[in-house]
PDB file of C-alpha atoms in Angstrom:
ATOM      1  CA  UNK B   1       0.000   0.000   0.000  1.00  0.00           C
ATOM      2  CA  UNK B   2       1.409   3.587  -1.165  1.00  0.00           C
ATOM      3  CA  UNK B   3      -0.002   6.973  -0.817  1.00  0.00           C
ATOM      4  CA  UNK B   4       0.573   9.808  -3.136  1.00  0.00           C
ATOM      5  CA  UNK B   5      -0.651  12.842  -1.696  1.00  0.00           C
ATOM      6  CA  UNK B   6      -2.336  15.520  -4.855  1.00  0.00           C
ATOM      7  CA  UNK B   7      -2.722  18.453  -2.269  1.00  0.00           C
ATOM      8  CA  UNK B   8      -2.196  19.519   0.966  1.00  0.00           C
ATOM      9  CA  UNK B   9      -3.610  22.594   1.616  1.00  0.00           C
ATOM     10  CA  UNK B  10      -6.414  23.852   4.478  1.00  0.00           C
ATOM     11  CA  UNK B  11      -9.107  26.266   2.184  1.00  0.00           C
ATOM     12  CA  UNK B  12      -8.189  27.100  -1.129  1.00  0.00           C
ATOM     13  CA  UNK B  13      -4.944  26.185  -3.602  1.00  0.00           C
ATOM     14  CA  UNK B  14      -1.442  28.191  -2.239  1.00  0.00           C
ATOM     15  CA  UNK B  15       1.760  28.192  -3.046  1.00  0.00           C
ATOM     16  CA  UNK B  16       1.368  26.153  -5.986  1.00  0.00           C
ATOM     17  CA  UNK B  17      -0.309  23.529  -3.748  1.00  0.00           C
ATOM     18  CA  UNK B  18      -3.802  22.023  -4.456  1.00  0.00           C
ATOM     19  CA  UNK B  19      -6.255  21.597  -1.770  1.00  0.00           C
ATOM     20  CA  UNK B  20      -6.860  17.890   0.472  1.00  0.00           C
ATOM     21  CA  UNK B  21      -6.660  14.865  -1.796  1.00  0.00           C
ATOM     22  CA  UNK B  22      -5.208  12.246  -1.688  1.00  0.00           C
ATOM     23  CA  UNK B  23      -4.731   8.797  -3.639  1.00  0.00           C
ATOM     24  CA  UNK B  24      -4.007   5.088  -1.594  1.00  0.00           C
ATOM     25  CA  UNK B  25      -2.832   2.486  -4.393  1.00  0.00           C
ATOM     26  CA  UNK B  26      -2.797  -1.223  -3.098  1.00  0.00           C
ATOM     27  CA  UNK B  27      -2.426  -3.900  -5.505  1.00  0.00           C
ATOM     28  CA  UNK B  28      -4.319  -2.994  -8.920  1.00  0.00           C
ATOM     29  CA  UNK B  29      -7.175  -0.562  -6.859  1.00  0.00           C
ATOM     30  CA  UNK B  30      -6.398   3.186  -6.477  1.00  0.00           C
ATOM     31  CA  UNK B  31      -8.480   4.697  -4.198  1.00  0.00           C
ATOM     32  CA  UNK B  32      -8.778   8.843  -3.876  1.00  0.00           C
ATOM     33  CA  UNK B  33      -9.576  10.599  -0.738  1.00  0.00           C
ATOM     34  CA  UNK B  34     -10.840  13.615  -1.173  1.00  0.00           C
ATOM     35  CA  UNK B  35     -10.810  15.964  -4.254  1.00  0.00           C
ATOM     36  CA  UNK B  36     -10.168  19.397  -2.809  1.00  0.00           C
ATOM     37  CA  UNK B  37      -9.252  22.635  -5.374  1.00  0.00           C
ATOM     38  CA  UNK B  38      -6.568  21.649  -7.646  1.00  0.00           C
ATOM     39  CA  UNK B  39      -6.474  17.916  -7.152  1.00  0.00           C
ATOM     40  CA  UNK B  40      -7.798  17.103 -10.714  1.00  0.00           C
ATOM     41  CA  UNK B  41      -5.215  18.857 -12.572  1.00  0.00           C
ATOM     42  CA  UNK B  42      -2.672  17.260 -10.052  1.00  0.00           C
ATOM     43  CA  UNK B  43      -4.118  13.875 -10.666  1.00  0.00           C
ATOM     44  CA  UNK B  44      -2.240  13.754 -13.986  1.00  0.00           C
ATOM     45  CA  UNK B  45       1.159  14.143 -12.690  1.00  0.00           C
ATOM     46  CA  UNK B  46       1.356  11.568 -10.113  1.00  0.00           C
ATOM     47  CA  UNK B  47      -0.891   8.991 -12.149  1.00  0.00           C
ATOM     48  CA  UNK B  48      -0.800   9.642 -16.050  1.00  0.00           C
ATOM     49  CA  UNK B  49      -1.529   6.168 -16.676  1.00  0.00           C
ATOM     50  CA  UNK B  50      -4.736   6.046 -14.816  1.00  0.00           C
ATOM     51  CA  UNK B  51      -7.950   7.510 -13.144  1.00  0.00           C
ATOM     52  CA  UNK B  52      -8.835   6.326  -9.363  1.00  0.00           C
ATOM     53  CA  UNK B  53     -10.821   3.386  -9.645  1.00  0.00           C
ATOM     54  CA  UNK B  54     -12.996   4.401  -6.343  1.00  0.00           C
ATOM     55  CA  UNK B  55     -13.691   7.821  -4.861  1.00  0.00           C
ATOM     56  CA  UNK B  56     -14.308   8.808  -0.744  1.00  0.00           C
ATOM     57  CA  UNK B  57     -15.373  12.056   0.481  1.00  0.00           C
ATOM     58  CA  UNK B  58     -14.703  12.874   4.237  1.00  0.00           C
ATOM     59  CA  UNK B  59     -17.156  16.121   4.524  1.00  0.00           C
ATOM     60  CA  UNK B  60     -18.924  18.702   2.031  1.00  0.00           C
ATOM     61  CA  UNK B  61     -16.549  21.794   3.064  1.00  0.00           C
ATOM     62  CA  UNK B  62     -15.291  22.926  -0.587  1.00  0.00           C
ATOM     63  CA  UNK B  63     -11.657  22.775  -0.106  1.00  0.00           C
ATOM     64  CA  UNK B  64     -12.216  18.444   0.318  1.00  0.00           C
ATOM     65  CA  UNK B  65     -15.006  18.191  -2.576  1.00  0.00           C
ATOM     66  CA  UNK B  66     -14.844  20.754  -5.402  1.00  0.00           C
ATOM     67  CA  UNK B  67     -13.160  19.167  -7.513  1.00  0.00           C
ATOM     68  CA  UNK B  68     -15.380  16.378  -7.871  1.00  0.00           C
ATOM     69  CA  UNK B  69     -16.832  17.950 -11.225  1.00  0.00           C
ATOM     70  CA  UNK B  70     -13.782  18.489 -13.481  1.00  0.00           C
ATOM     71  CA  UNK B  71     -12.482  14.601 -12.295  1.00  0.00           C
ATOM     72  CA  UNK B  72     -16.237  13.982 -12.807  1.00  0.00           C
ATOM     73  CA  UNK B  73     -15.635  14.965 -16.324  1.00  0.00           C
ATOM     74  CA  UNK B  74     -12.495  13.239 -16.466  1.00  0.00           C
ATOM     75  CA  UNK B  75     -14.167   9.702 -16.000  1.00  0.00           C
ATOM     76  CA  UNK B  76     -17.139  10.665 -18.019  1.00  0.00           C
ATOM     77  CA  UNK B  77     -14.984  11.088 -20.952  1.00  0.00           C
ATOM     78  CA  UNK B  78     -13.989   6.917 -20.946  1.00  0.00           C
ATOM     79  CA  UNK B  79     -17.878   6.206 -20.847  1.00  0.00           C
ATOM     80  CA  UNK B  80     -19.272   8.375 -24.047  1.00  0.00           C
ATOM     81  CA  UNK B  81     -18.155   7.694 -27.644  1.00  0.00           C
ATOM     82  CA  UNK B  82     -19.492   9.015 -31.514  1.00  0.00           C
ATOM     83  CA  UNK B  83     -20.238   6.959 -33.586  1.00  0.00           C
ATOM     84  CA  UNK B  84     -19.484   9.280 -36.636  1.00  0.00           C
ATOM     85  CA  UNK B  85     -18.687  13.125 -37.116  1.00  0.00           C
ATOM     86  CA  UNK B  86     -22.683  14.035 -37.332  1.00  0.00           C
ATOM     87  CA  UNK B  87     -23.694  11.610 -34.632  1.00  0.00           C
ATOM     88  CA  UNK B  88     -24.612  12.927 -31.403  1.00  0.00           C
ATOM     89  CA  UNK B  89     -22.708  11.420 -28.473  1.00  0.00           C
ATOM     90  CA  UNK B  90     -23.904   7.884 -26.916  1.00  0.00           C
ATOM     91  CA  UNK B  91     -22.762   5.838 -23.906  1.00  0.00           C
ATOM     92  CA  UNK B  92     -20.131   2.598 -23.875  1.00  0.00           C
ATOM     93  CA  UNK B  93     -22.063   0.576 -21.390  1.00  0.00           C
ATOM     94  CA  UNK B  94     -19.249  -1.482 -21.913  1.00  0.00           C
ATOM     95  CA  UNK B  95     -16.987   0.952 -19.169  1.00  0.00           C
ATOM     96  CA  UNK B  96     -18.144   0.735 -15.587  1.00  0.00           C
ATOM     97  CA  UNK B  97     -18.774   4.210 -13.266  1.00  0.00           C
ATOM     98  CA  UNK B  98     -16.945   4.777 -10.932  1.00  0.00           C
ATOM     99  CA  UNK B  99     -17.643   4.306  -6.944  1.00  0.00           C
ATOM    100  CA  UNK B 100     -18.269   7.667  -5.316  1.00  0.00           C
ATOM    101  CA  UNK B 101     -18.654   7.168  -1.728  1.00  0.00           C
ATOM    102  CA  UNK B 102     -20.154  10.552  -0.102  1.00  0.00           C
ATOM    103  CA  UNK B 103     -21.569  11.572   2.921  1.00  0.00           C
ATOM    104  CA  UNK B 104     -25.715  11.373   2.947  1.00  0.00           C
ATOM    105  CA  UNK B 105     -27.513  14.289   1.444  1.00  0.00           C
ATOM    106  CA  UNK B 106     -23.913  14.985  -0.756  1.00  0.00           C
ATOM    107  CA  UNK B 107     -25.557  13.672  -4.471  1.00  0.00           C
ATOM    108  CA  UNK B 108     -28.413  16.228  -4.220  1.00  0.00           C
ATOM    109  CA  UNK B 109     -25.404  18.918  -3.657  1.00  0.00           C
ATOM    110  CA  UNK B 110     -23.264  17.767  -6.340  1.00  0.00           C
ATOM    111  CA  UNK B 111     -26.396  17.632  -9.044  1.00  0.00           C
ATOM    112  CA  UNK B 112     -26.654  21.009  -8.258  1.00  0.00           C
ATOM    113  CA  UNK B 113     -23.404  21.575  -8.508  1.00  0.00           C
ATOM    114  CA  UNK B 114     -23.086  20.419 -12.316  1.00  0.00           C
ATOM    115  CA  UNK B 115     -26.217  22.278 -13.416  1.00  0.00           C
ATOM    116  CA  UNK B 116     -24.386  25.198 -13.316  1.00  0.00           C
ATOM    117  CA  UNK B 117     -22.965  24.576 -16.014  1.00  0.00           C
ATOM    118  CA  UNK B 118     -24.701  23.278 -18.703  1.00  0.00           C
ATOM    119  CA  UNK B 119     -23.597  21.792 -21.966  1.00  0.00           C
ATOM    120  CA  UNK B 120     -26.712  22.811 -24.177  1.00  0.00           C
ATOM    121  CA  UNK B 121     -25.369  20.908 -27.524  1.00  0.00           C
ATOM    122  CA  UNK B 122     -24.427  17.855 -25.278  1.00  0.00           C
ATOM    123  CA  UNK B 123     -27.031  17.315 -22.828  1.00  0.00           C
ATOM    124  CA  UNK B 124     -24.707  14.462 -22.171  1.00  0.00           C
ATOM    125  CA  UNK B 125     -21.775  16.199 -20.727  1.00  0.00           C
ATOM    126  CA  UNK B 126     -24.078  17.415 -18.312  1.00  0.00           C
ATOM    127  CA  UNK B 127     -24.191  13.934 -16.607  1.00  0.00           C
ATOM    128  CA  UNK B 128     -20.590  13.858 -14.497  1.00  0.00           C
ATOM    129  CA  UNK B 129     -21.994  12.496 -11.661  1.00  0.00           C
ATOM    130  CA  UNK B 130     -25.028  10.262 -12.947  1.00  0.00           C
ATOM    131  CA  UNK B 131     -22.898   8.922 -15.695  1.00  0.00           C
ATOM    132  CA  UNK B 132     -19.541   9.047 -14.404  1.00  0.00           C
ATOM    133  CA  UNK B 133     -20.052   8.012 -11.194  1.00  0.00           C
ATOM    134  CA  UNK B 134     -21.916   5.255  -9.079  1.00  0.00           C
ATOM    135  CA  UNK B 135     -22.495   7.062  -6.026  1.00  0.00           C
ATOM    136  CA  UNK B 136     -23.594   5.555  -2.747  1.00  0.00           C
ATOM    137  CA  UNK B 137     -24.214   7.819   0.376  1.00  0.00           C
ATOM    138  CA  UNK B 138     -22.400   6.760   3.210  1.00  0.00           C
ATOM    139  CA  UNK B 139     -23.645   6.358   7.131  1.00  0.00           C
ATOM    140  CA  UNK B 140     -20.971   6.609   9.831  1.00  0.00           C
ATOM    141  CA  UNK B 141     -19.761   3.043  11.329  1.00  0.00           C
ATOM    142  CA  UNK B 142     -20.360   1.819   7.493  1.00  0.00           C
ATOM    143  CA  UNK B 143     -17.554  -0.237   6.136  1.00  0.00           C
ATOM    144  CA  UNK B 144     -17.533  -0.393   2.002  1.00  0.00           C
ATOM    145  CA  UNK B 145     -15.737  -2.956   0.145  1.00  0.00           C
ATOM    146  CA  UNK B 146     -13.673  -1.647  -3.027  1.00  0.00           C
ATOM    147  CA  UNK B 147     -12.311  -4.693  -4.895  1.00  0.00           C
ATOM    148  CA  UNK B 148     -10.277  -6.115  -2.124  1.00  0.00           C
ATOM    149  CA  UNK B 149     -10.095  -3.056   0.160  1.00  0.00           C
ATOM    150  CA  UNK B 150     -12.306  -2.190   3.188  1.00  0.00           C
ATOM    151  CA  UNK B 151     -13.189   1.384   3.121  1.00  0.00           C
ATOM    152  CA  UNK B 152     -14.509   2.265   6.761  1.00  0.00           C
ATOM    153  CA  UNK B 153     -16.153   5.637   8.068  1.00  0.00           C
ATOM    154  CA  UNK B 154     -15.969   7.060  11.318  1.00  0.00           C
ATOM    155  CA  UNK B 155     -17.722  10.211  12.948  1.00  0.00           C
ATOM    156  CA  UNK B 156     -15.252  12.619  13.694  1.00  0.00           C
ATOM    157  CA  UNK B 157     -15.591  16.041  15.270  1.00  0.00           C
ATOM    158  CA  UNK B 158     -16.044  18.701  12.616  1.00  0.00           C
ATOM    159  CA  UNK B 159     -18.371  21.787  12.300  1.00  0.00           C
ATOM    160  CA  UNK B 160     -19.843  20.119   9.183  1.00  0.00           C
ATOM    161  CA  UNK B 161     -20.173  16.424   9.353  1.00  0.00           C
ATOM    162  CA  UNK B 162     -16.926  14.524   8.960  1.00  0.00           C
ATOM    163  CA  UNK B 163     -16.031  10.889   8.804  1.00  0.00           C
ATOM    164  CA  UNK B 164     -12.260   9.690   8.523  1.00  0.00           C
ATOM    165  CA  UNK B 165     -11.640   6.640   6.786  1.00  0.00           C
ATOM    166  CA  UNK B 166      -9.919   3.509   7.343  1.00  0.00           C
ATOM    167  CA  UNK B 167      -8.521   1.771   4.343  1.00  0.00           C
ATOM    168  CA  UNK B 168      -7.589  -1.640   5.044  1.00  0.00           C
ATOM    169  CA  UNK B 169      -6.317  -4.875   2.826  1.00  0.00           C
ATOM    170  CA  UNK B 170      -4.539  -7.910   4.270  1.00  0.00           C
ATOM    171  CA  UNK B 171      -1.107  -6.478   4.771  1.00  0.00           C
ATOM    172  CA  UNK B 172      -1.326  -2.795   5.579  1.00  0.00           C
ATOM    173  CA  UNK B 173      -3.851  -0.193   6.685  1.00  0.00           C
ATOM    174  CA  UNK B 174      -3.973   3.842   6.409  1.00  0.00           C
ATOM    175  CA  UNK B 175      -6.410   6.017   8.411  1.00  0.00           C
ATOM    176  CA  UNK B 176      -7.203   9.405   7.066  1.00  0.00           C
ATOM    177  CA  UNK B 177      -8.774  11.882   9.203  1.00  0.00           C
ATOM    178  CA  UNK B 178     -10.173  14.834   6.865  1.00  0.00           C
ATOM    179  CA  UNK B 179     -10.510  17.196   8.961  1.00  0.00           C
ATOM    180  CA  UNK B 180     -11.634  16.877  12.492  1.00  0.00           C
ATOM    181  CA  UNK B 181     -10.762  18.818  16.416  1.00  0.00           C
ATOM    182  CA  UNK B 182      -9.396  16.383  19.245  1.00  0.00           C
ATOM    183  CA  UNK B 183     -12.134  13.265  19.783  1.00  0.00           C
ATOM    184  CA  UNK B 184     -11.427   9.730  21.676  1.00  0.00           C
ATOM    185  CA  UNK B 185     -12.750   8.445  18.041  1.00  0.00           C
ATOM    186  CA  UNK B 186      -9.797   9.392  16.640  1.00  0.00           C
ATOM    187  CA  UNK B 187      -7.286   6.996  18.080  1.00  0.00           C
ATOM    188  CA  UNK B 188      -9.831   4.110  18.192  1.00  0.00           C
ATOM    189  CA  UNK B 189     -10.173   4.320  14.230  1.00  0.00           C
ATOM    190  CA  UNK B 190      -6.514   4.527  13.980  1.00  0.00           C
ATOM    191  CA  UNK B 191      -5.299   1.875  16.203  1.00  0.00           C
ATOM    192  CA  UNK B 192      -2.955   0.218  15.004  1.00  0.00           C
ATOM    193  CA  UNK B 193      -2.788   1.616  11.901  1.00  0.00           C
ATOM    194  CA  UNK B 194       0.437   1.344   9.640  1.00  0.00           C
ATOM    195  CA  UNK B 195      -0.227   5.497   8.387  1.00  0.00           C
ATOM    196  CA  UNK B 196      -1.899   8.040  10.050  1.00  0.00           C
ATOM    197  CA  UNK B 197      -2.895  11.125   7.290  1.00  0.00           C
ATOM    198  CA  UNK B 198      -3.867  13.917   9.790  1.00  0.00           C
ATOM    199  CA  UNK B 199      -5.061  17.188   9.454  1.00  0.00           C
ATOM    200  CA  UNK B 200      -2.443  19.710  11.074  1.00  0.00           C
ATOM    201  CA  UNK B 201      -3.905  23.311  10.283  1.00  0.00           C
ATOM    202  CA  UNK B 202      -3.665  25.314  13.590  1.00  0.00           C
ATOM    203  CA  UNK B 203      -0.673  26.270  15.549  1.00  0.00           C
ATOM    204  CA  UNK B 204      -2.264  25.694  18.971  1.00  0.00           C
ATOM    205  CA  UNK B 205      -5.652  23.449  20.114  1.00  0.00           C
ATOM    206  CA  UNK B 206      -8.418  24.335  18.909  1.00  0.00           C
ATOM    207  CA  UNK B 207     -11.021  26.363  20.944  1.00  0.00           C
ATOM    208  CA  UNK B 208     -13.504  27.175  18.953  1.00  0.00           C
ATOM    209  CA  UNK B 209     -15.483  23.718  18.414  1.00  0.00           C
ATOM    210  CA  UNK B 210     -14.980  24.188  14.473  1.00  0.00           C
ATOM    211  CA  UNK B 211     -13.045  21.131  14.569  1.00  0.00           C
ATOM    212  CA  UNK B 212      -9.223  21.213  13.480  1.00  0.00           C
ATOM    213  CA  UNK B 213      -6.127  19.580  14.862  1.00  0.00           C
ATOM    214  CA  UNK B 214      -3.172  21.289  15.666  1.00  0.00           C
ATOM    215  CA  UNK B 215       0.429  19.066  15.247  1.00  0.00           C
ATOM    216  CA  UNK B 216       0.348  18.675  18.792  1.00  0.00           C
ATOM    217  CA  UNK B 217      -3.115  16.538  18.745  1.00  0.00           C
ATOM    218  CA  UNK B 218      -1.674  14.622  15.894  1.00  0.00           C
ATOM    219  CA  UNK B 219       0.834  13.676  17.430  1.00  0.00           C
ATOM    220  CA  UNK B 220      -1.212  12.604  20.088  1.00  0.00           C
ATOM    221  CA  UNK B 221      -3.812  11.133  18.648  1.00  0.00           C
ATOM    222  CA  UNK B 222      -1.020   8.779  16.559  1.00  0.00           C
ATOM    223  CA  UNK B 223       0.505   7.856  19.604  1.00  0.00           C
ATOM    224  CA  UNK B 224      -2.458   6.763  21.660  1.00  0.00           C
ATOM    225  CA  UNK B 225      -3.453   5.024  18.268  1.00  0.00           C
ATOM    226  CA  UNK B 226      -0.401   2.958  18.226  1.00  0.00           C
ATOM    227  CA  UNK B 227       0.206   3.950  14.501  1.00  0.00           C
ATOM    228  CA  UNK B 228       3.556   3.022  12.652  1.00  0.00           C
ATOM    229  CA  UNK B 229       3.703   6.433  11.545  1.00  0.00           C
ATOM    230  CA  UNK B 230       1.776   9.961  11.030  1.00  0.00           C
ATOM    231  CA  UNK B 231       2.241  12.272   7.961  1.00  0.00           C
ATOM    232  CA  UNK B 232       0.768  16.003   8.616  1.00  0.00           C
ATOM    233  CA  UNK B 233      -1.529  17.631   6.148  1.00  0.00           C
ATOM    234  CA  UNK B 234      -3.870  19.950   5.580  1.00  0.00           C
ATOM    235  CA  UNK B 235      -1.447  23.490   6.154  1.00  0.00           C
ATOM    236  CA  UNK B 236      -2.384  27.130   6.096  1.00  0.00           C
ATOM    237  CA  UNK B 237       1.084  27.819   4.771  1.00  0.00           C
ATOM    238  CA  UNK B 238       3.760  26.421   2.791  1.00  0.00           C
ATOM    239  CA  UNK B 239       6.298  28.332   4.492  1.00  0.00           C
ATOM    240  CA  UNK B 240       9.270  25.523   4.953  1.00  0.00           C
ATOM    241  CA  UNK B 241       9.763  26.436   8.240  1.00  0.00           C
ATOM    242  CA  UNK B 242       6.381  26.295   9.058  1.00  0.00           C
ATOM    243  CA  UNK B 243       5.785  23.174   8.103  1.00  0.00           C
ATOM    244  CA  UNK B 244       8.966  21.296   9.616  1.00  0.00           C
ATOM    245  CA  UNK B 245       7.659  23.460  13.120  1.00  0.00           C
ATOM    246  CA  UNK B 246       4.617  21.616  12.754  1.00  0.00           C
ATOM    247  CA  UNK B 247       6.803  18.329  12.058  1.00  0.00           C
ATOM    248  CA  UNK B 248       8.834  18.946  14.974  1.00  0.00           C
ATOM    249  CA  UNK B 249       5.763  19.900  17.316  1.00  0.00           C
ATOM    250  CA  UNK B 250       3.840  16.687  16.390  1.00  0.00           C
ATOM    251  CA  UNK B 251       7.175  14.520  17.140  1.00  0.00           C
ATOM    252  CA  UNK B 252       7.230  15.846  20.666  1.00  0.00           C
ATOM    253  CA  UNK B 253       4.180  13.774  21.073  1.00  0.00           C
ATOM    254  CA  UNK B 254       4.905  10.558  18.894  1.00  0.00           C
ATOM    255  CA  UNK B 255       7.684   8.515  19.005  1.00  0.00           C
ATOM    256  CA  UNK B 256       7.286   6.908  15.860  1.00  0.00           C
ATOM    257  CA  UNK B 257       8.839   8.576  12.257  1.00  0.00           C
ATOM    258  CA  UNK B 258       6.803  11.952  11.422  1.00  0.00           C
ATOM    259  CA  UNK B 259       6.777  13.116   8.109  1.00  0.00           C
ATOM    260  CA  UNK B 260       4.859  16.456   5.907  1.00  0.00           C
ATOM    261  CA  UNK B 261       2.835  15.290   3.222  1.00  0.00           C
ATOM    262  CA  UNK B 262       4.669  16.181  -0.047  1.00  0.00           C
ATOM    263  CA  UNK B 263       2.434  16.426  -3.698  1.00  0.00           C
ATOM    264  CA  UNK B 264       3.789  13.912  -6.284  1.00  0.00           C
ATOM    265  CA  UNK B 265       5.721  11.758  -3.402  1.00  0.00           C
ATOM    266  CA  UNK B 266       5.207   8.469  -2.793  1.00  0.00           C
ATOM    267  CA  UNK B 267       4.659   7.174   1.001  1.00  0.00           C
ATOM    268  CA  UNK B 268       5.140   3.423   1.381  1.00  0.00           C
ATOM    269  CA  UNK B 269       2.949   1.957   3.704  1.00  0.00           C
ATOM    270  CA  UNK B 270       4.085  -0.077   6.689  1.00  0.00           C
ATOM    271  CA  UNK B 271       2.330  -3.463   6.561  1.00  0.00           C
ATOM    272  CA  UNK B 272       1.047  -4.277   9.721  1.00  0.00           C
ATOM    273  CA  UNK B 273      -1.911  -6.216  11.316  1.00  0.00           C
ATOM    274  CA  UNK B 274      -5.023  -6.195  10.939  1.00  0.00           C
ATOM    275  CA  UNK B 275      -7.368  -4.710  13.439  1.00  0.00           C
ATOM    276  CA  UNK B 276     -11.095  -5.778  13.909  1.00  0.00           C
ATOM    277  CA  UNK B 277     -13.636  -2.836  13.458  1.00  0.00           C
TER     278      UNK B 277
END
């Protein structure tokens, strides 16, 4: 299992960084998590070869979702063919959609989202998420199989409703939080886990009850998990120095390897075992 992280920003695209999203490869099955601002475009540079396979949404806050109509697009382009220059354009049933696992009440949202936009000519191109995508709206403690992965969703603390997801196959395990402030859930979705992706956008706790970690409660929330390692995400800056103070804060708190999550690098993994939802 490898993650390639496509953006790692909190709010919108800075410093030539995209927003959160995120792609988990195991095997033949690439999963995305997330599809903030800027992820689509970055898609093509880490996987040229390839769309995801499967889509998860933690939460409909735009910096985690928005994007979900241009890679829409993308995918609806395998599934429509011509069948000459004057004929108008026509489905190949023959190519699947692709899984879109959202949070419930997110398809309405996203149908409105693509309307505003219409393709008047193409009626068809209209269609990302109908025709593109297979969506299936998600319940918190609901664990989704995609091919051989499990794909679980936990309630998480988060001023709109966020679940972070445990992706699990036989060898290995990642647990991404999207964004969420300090819960007890936390370290029970994670334990064990071989990869904690967590959210790292404040400086200090967060007071508020918006719901955000600071590097501090990652690094907490990784320890008490018992995860292999945690990778920080999710930045209002990409100030060097700010980021390796937020490295350097969160490995206070964890003694295992802490790294930033870095667009168009590859993060191996650590297989470990399997824990029991």
């Amino acid at each position: 299992m490898d993650l390639h992280p496509l953006g790692i920003m909190a709010g919108m695209p800075a410093g030539g960084h995209a927003s959160s999203g995120y792609l988990v490869r195991d095997g033949e099955i690439t999963l995305q998590l997330d599809a903030g601002p800027g992820t689509a475009l970055r898609l093509g540079t880490v996987s040229p070869a390839s769309l995801p396979d499967a889509v998860a949404i933690t939460h409909l806050h735009s910096d985690h979702v928005y994007d979900l109509l241009p890679l829409g697009k993308l995918l609806l382009r395998r599934r429509i063919r011509r069948i000459d220059e004057s004929a108008d354009l026509e489905l190949d049933e023959s190519v699947p959609r692709t899984p879109l696992l959202v949070p419930r009440g997110a398809t309405s949202v996203l149908e409105s989202l693509a309307g505003l936009f219409p393709v008047t000519t193409h009626p068809l191109l209209d269609r990302a998420f109908d025709v593109a995508f297979a969506i299936h709206e998600y319940e918190p403690g609901e664990t989704v199989a995609i091919g051989h992965l499990s794909v679980r969703f936990e309630l998480l603390r988060h001023a709109a409703p966020n679940c972070g997801v445990r992706v699990e196959s036989a060898r290995a395990s990642l647990v991404y939080t999207g964004d969420t402030g300090v819960t007890d859930a936390l370290p029970i979705l994670a334990t064990g886990t071989g990869l904690l992706l967590s959210e790292s956008t404040l400086r200090e706790s967060d007071c508020s009850g918006h719901g955000h970690l600071s590097s501090r409660d990652a690094g907490r929330a990784a320890a008490d998990a018992g995860a292999a390692e945690l990778v920080l995400t999710h930045f209002s800056s990409t100030d060097p120095l700010q980021l390796e103070w937020h490295r350097e804060r969160a490995a206070g708190e964890f003694g295992g390897p802490v790294r930033i999550a870095d667009p168009g690098h590859r993060i191996p993994v650590v297989p470990t075992r399997k824990v029991s939802a």
